[in-house]
PDB file of C-alpha atoms in Angstrom:
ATOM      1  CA  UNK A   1     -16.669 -17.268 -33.716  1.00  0.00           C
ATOM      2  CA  UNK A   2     -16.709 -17.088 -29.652  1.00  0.00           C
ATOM      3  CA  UNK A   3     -13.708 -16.279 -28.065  1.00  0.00           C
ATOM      4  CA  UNK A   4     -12.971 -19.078 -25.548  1.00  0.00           C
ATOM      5  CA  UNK A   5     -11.466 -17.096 -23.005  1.00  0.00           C
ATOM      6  CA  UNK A   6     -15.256 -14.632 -22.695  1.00  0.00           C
ATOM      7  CA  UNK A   7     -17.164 -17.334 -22.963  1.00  0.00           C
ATOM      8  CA  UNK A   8     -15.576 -19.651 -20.083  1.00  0.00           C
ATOM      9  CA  UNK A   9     -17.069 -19.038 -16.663  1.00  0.00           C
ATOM     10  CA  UNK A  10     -14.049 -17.922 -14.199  1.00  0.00           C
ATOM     11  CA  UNK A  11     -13.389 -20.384 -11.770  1.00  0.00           C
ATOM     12  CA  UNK A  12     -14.532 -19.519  -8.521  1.00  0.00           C
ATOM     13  CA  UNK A  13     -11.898 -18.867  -5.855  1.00  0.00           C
ATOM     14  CA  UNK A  14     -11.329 -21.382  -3.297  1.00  0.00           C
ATOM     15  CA  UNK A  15     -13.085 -20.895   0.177  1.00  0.00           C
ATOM     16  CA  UNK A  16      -9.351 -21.337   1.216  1.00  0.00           C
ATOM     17  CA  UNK A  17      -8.449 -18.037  -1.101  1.00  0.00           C
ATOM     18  CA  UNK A  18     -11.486 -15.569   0.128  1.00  0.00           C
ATOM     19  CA  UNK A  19     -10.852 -16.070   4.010  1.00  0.00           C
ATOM     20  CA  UNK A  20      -6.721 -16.049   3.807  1.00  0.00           C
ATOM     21  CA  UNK A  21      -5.543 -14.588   1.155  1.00  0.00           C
ATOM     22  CA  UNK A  22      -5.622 -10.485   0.464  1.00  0.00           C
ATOM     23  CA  UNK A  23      -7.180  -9.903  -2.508  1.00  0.00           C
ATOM     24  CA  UNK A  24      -6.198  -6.847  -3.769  1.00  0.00           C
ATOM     25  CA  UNK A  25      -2.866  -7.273  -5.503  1.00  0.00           C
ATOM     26  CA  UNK A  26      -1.665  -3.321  -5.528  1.00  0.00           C
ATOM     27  CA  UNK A  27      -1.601  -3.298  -2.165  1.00  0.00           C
ATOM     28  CA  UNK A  28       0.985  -5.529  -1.792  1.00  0.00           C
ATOM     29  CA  UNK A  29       3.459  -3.525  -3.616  1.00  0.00           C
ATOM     30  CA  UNK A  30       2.337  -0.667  -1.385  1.00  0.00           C
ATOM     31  CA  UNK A  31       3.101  -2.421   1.287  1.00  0.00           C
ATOM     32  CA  UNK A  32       6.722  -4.049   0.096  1.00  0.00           C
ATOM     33  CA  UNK A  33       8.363  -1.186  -1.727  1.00  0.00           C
ATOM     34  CA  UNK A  34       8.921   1.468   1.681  1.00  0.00           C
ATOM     35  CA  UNK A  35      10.634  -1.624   3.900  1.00  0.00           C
ATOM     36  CA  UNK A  36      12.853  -2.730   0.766  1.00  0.00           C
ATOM     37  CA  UNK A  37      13.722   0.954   0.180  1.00  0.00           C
ATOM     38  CA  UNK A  38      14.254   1.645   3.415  1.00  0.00           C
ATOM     39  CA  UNK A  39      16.394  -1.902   4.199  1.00  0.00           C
ATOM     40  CA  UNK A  40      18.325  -0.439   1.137  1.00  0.00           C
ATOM     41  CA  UNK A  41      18.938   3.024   2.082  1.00  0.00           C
ATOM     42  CA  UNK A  42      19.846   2.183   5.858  1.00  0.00           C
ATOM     43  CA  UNK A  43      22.312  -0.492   5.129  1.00  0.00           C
ATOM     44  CA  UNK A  44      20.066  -2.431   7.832  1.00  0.00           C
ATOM     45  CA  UNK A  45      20.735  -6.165   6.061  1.00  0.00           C
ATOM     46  CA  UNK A  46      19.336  -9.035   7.596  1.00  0.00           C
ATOM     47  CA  UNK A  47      17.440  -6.884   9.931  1.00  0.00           C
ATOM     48  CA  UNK A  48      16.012  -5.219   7.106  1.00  0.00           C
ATOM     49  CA  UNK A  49      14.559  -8.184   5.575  1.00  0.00           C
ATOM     50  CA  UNK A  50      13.447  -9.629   8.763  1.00  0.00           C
ATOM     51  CA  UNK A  51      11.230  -6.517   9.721  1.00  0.00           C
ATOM     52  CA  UNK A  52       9.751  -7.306   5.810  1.00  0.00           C
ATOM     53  CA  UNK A  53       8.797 -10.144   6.299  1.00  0.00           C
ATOM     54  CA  UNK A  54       7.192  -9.254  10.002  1.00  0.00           C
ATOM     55  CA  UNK A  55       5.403  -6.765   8.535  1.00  0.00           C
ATOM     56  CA  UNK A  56       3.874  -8.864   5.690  1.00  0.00           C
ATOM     57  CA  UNK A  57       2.247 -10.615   8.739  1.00  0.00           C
ATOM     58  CA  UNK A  58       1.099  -7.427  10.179  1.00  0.00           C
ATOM     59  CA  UNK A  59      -0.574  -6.517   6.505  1.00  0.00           C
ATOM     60  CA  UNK A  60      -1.879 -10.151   6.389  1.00  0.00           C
ATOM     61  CA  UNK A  61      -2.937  -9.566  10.365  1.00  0.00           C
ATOM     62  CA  UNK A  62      -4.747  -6.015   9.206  1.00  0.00           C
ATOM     63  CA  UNK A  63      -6.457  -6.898   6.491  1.00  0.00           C
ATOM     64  CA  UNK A  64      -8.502  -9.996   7.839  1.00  0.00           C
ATOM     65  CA  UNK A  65      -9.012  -8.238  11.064  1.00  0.00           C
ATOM     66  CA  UNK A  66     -10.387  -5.191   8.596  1.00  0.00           C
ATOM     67  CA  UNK A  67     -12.651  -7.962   7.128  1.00  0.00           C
ATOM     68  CA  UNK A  68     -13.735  -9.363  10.305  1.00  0.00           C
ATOM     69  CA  UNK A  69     -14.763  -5.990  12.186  1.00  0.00           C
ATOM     70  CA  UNK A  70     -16.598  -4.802   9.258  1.00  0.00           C
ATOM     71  CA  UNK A  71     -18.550  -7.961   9.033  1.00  0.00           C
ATOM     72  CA  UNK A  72     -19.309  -7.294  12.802  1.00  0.00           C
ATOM     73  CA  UNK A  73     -17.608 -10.241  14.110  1.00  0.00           C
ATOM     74  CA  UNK A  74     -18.440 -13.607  12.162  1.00  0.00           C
ATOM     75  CA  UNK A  75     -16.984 -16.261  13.100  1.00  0.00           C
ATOM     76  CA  UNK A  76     -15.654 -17.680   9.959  1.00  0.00           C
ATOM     77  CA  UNK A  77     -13.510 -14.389   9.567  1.00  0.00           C
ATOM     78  CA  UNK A  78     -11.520 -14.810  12.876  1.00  0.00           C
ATOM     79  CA  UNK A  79      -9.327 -17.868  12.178  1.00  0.00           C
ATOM     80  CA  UNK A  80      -7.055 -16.425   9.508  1.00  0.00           C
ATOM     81  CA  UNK A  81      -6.965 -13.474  11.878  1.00  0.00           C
ATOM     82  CA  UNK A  82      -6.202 -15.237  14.826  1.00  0.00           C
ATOM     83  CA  UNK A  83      -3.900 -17.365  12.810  1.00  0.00           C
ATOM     84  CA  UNK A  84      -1.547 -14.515  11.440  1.00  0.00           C
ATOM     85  CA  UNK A  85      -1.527 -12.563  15.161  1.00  0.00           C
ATOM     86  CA  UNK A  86       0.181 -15.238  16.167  1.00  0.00           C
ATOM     87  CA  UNK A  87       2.799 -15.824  13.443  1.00  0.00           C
ATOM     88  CA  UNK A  88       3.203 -11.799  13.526  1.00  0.00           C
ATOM     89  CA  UNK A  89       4.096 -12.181  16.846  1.00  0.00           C
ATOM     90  CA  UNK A  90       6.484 -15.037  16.667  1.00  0.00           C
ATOM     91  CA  UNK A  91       8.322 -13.242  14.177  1.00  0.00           C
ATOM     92  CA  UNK A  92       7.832  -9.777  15.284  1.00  0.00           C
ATOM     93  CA  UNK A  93       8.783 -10.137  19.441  1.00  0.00           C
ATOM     94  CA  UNK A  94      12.470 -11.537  18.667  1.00  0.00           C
ATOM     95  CA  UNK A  95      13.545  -8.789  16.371  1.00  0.00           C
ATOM     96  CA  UNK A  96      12.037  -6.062  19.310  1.00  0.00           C
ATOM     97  CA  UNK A  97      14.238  -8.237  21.765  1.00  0.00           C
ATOM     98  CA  UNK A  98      17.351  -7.598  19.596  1.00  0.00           C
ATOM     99  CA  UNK A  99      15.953  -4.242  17.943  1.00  0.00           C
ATOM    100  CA  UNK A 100      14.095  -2.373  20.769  1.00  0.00           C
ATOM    101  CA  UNK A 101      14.456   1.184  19.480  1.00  0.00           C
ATOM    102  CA  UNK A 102      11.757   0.067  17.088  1.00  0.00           C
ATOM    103  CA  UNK A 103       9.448   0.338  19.901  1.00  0.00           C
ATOM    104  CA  UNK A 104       9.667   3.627  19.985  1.00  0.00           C
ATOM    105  CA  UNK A 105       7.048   3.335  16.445  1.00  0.00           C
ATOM    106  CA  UNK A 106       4.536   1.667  18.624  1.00  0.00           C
ATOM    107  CA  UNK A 107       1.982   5.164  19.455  1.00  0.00           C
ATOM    108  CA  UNK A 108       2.244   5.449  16.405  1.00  0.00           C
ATOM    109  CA  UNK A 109       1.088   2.101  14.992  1.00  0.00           C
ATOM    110  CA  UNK A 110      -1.601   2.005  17.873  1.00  0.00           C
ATOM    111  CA  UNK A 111      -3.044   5.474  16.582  1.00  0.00           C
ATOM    112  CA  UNK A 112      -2.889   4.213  12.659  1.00  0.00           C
ATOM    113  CA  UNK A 113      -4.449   0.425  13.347  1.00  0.00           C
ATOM    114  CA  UNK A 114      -7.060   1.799  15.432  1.00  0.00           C
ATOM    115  CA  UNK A 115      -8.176   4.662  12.823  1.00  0.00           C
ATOM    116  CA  UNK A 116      -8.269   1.599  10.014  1.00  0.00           C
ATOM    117  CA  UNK A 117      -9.824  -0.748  12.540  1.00  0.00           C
ATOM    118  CA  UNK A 118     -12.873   1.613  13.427  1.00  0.00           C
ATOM    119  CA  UNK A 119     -13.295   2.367   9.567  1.00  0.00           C
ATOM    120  CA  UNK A 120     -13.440  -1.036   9.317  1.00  0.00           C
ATOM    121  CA  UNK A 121     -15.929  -1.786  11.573  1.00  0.00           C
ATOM    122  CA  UNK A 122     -18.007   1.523  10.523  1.00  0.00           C
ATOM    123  CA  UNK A 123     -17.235   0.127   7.110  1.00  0.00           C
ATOM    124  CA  UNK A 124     -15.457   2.223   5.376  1.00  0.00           C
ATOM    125  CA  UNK A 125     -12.559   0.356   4.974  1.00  0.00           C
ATOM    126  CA  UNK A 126     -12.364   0.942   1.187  1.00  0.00           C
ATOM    127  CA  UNK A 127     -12.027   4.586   1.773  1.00  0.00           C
ATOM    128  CA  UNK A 128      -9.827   7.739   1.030  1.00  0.00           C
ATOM    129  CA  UNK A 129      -9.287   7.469   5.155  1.00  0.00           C
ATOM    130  CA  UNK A 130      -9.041   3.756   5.345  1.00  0.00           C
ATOM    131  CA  UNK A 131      -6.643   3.983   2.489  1.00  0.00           C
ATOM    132  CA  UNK A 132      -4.819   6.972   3.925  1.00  0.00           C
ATOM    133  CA  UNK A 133      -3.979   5.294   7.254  1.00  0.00           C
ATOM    134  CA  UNK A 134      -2.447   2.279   5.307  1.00  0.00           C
ATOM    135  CA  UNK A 135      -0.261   4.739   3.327  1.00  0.00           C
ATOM    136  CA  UNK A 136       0.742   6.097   6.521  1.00  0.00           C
ATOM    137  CA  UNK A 137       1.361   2.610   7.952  1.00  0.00           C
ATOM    138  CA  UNK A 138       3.495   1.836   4.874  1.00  0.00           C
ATOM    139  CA  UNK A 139       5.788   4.733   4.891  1.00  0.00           C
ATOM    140  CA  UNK A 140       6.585   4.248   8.668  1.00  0.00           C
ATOM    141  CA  UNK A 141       7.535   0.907   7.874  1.00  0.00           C
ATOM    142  CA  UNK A 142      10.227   2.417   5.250  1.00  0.00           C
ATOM    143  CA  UNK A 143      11.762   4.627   8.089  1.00  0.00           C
ATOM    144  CA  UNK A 144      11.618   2.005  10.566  1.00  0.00           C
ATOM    145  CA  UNK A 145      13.681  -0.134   8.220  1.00  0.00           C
ATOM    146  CA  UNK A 146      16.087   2.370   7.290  1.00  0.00           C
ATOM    147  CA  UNK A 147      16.813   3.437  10.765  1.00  0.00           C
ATOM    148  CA  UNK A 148      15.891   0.592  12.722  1.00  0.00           C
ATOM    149  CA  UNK A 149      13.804   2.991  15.274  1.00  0.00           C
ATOM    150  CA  UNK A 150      16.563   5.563  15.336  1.00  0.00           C
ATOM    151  CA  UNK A 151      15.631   8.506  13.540  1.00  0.00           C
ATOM    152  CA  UNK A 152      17.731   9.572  10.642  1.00  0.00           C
ATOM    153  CA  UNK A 153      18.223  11.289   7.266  1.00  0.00           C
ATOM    154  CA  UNK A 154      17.911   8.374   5.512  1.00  0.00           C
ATOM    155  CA  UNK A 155      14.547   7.166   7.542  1.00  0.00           C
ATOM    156  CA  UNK A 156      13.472  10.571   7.160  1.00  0.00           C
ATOM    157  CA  UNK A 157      13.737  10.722   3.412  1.00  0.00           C
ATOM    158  CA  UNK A 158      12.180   7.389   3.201  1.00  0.00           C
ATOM    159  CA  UNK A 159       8.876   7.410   5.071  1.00  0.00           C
ATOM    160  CA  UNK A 160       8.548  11.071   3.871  1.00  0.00           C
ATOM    161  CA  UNK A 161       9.003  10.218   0.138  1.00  0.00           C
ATOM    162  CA  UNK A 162       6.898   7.013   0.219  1.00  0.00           C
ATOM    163  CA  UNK A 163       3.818   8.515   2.486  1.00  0.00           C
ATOM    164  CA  UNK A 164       3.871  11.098  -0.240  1.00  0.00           C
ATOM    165  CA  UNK A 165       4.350   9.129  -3.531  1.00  0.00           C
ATOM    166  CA  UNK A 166       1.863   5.959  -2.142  1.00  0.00           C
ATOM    167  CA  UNK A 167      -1.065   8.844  -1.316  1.00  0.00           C
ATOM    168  CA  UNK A 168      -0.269  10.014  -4.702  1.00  0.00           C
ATOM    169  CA  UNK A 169      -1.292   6.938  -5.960  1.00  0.00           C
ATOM    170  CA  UNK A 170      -4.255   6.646  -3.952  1.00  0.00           C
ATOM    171  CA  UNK A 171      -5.344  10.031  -6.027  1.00  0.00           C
ATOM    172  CA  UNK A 172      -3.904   8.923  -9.337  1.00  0.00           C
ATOM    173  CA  UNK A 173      -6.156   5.615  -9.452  1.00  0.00           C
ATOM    174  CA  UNK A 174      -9.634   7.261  -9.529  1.00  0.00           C
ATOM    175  CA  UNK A 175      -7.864   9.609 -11.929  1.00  0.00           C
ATOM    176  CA  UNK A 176      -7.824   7.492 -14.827  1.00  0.00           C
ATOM    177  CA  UNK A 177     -11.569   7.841 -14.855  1.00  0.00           C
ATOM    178  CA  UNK A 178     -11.655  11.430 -15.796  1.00  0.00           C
ATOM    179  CA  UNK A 179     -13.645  12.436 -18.760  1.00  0.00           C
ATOM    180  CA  UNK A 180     -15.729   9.515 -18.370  1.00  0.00           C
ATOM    181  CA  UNK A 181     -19.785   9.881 -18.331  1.00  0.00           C
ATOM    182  CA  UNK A 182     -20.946  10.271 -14.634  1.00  0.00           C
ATOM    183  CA  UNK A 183     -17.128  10.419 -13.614  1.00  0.00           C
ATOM    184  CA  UNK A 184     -17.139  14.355 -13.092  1.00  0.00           C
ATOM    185  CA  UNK A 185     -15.955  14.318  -9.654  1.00  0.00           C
ATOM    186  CA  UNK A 186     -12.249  12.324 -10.973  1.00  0.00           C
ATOM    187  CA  UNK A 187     -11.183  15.911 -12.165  1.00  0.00           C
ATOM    188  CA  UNK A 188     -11.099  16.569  -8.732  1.00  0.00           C
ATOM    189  CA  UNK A 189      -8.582  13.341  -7.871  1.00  0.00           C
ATOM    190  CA  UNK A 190      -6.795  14.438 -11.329  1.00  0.00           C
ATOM    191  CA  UNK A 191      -6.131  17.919 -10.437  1.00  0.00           C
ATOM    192  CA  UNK A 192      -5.179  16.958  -7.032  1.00  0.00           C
ATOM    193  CA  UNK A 193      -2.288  14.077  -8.446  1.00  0.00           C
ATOM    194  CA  UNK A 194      -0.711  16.167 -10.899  1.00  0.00           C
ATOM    195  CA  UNK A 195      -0.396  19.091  -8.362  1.00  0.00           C
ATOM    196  CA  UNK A 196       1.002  16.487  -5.582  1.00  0.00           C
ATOM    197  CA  UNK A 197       3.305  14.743  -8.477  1.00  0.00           C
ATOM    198  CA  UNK A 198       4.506  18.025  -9.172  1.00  0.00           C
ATOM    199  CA  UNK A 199       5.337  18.930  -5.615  1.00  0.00           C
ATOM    200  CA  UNK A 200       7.266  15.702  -5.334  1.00  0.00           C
ATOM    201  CA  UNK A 201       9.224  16.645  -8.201  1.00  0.00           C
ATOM    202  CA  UNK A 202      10.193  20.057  -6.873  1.00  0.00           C
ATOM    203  CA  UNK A 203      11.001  18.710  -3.665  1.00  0.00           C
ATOM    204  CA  UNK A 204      12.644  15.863  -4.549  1.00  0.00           C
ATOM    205  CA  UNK A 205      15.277  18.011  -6.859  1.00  0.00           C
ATOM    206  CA  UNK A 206      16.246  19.562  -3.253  1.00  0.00           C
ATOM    207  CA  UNK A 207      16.866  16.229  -1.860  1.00  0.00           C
ATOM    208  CA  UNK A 208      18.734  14.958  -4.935  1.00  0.00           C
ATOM    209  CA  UNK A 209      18.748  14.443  -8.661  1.00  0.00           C
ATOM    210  CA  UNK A 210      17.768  10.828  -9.039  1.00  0.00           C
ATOM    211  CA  UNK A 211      14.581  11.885  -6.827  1.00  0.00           C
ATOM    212  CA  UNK A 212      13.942  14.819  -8.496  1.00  0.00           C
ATOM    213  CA  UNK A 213      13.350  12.904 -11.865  1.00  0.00           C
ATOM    214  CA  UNK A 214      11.518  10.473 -10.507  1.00  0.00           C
ATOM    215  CA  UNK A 215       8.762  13.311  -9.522  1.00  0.00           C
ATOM    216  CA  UNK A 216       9.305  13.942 -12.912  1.00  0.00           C
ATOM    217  CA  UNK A 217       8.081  10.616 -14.395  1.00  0.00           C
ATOM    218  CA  UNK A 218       5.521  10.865 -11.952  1.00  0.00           C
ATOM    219  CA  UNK A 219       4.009  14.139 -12.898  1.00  0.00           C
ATOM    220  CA  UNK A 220       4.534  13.062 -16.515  1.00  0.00           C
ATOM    221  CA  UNK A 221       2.346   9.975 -15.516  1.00  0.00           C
ATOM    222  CA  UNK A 222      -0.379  11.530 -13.515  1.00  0.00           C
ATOM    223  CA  UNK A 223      -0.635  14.910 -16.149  1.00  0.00           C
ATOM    224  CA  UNK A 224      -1.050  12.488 -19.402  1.00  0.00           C
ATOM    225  CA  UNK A 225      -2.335   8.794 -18.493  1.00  0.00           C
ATOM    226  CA  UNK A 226      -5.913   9.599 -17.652  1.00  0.00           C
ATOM    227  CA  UNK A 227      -5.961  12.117 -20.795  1.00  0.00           C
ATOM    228  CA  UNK A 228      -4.973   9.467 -23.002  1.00  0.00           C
ATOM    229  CA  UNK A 229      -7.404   6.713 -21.398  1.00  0.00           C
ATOM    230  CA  UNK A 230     -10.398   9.508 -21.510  1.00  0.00           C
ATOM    231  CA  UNK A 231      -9.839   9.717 -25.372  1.00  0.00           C
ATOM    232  CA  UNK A 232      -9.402   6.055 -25.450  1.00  0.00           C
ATOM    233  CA  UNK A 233      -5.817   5.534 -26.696  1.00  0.00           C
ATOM    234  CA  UNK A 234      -5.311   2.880 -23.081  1.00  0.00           C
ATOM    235  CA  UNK A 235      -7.586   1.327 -21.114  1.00  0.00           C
ATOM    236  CA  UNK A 236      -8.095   3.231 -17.505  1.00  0.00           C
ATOM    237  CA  UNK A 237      -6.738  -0.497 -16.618  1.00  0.00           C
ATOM    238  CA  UNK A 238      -3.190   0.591 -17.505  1.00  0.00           C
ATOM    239  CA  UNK A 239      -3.292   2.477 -14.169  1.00  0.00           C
ATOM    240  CA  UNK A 240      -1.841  -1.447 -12.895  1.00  0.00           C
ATOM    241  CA  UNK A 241       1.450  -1.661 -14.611  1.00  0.00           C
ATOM    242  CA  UNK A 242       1.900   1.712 -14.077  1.00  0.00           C
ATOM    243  CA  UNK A 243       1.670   1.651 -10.873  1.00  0.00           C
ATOM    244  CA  UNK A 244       4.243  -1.285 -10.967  1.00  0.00           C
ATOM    245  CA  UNK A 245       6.725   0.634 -12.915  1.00  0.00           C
ATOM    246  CA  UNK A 246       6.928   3.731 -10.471  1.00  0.00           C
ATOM    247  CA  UNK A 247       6.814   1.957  -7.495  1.00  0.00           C
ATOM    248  CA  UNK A 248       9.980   0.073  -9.048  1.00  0.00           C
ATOM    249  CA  UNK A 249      11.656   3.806  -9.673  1.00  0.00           C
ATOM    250  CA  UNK A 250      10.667   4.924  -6.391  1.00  0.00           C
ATOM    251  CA  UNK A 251      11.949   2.239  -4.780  1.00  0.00           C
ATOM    252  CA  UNK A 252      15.669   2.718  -6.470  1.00  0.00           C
ATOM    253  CA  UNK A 253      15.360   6.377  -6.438  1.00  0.00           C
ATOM    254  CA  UNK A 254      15.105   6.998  -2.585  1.00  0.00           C
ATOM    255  CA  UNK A 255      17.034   3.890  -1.887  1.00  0.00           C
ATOM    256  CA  UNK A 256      19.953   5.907  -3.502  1.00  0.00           C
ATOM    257  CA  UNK A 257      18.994   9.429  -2.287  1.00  0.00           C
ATOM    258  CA  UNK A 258      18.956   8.674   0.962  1.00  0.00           C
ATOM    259  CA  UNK A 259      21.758   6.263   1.296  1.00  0.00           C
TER     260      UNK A 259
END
């Protein structure tokens, strides 16, 4: 008997969906978890959430301008990026009017966007770099939140401990491939994620507790996941909801160690 669900043809996305919308869903968690963290830790409120949802437009603003510069300029790629400068500005400007210590992250968001824009127009915006500069992007966002431009413990902890766990993650995906035919090279990415998981864990036990077992769960993740999906026992899929679950921890975890 055919299962409906193989045998159906996926619907193709809308034209709408391709040009606007970011299509890789991860990403967004990488890019909310360090500003809801770091709104937590810092006690920053309103602010806080404002700077979120500012920088959703800058993500939304990066990634079709990513898409556009590696296409070499086509026109059908500029609207959406036009479209969310602008909005990213009209939310963005009033909150540096009121806020405008957080200016004093601008060299540093020049030097990031133009590292991911040039990969992006040498196109290599799917890689290790690309992907590197957007974890960097993400965890200055976390200490921008916390402090609001000032620089303090608790923005300190924050874009520290999310650069550091978000990379992670950028080693533990290809990870999840290892012992796989032709897939030699994941050791590599393995070896490299359990040895960074277990950093985090030591380091996070000298920040405090809660972080120090979260580096726990994360070592515990990174040492045994891809083991059990090279022997079969889960799908290297499962890499998703894990991802989900530790960003989740993470999120409470610094949000209380550096409060």
């Amino acid at each position: 008997m055919t299962n409906d669900r193989t045998s159906r043809p996926r619907r193709p996305k809308s034209k709408f969906s391709r040009l606007w919308v970011p299509n890789q869903p991860g990403a967004w968690v990488m890019v909310l978890a360090p500003a809801v963290a770091g709104t937590l830790a810092g006690g920053t409120g309103w602010r806080g959430a404002w700077l979120t949802v500012a920088w959703l437009g800058c993500y939304c603003t990066q990634f079709t301008a990513a898409r556009w510069l590696a296409s070499h300029g086509r026109r059908r790629y500029l609207a959406p990026v036009l479209t969310y400068a602008g909005v990213t500005c009209a939310l963005g400007l009033p909150l540096l009017i009121m806020e405008p210590r957080l200016l004093w992250w601008a060299p540093f968001y020049v030097v990031v966007a133009g590292a991911s824009f040039l990969l992006a127009w040498m196109r290599r915006d799917r890689s290790l770099a690309a992907q590197t500069a957007a974890v960097l992007a993400a965890g200055g966002i976390g200490a921008a939140a916390a402090g609001m431009g000032a620089i303090t413990r608790a923005s300190a902890v924050v874009g520290i401990a999310f650069a550091l766990f978000e990379f992670g993650q950028l080693l533990f995906v290809p990870s999840m491939a290892v012992g796989r035919a032709g897939r030699e090279s994941t050791h590599a990415y393995y070896i490299a994620s359990v040895a960074l998981s277990a950093a985090l864990a030591c380091a996070g036990f000298a920040v405090h507790p809660l972080l120090g077992a979260a580096g726990v769960l994360l070592f515990a993740r990174a040492a045994a996941l891809p083991r059990l999906a090279a022997h079969g026992v889960i799908p290297p899929l499962a890499a998703a909801p894990s991802e989900l679950v530790t960003s989740a921890v993470m999120v409470a975890a610094v949000a209380v160690a550096a409060g």
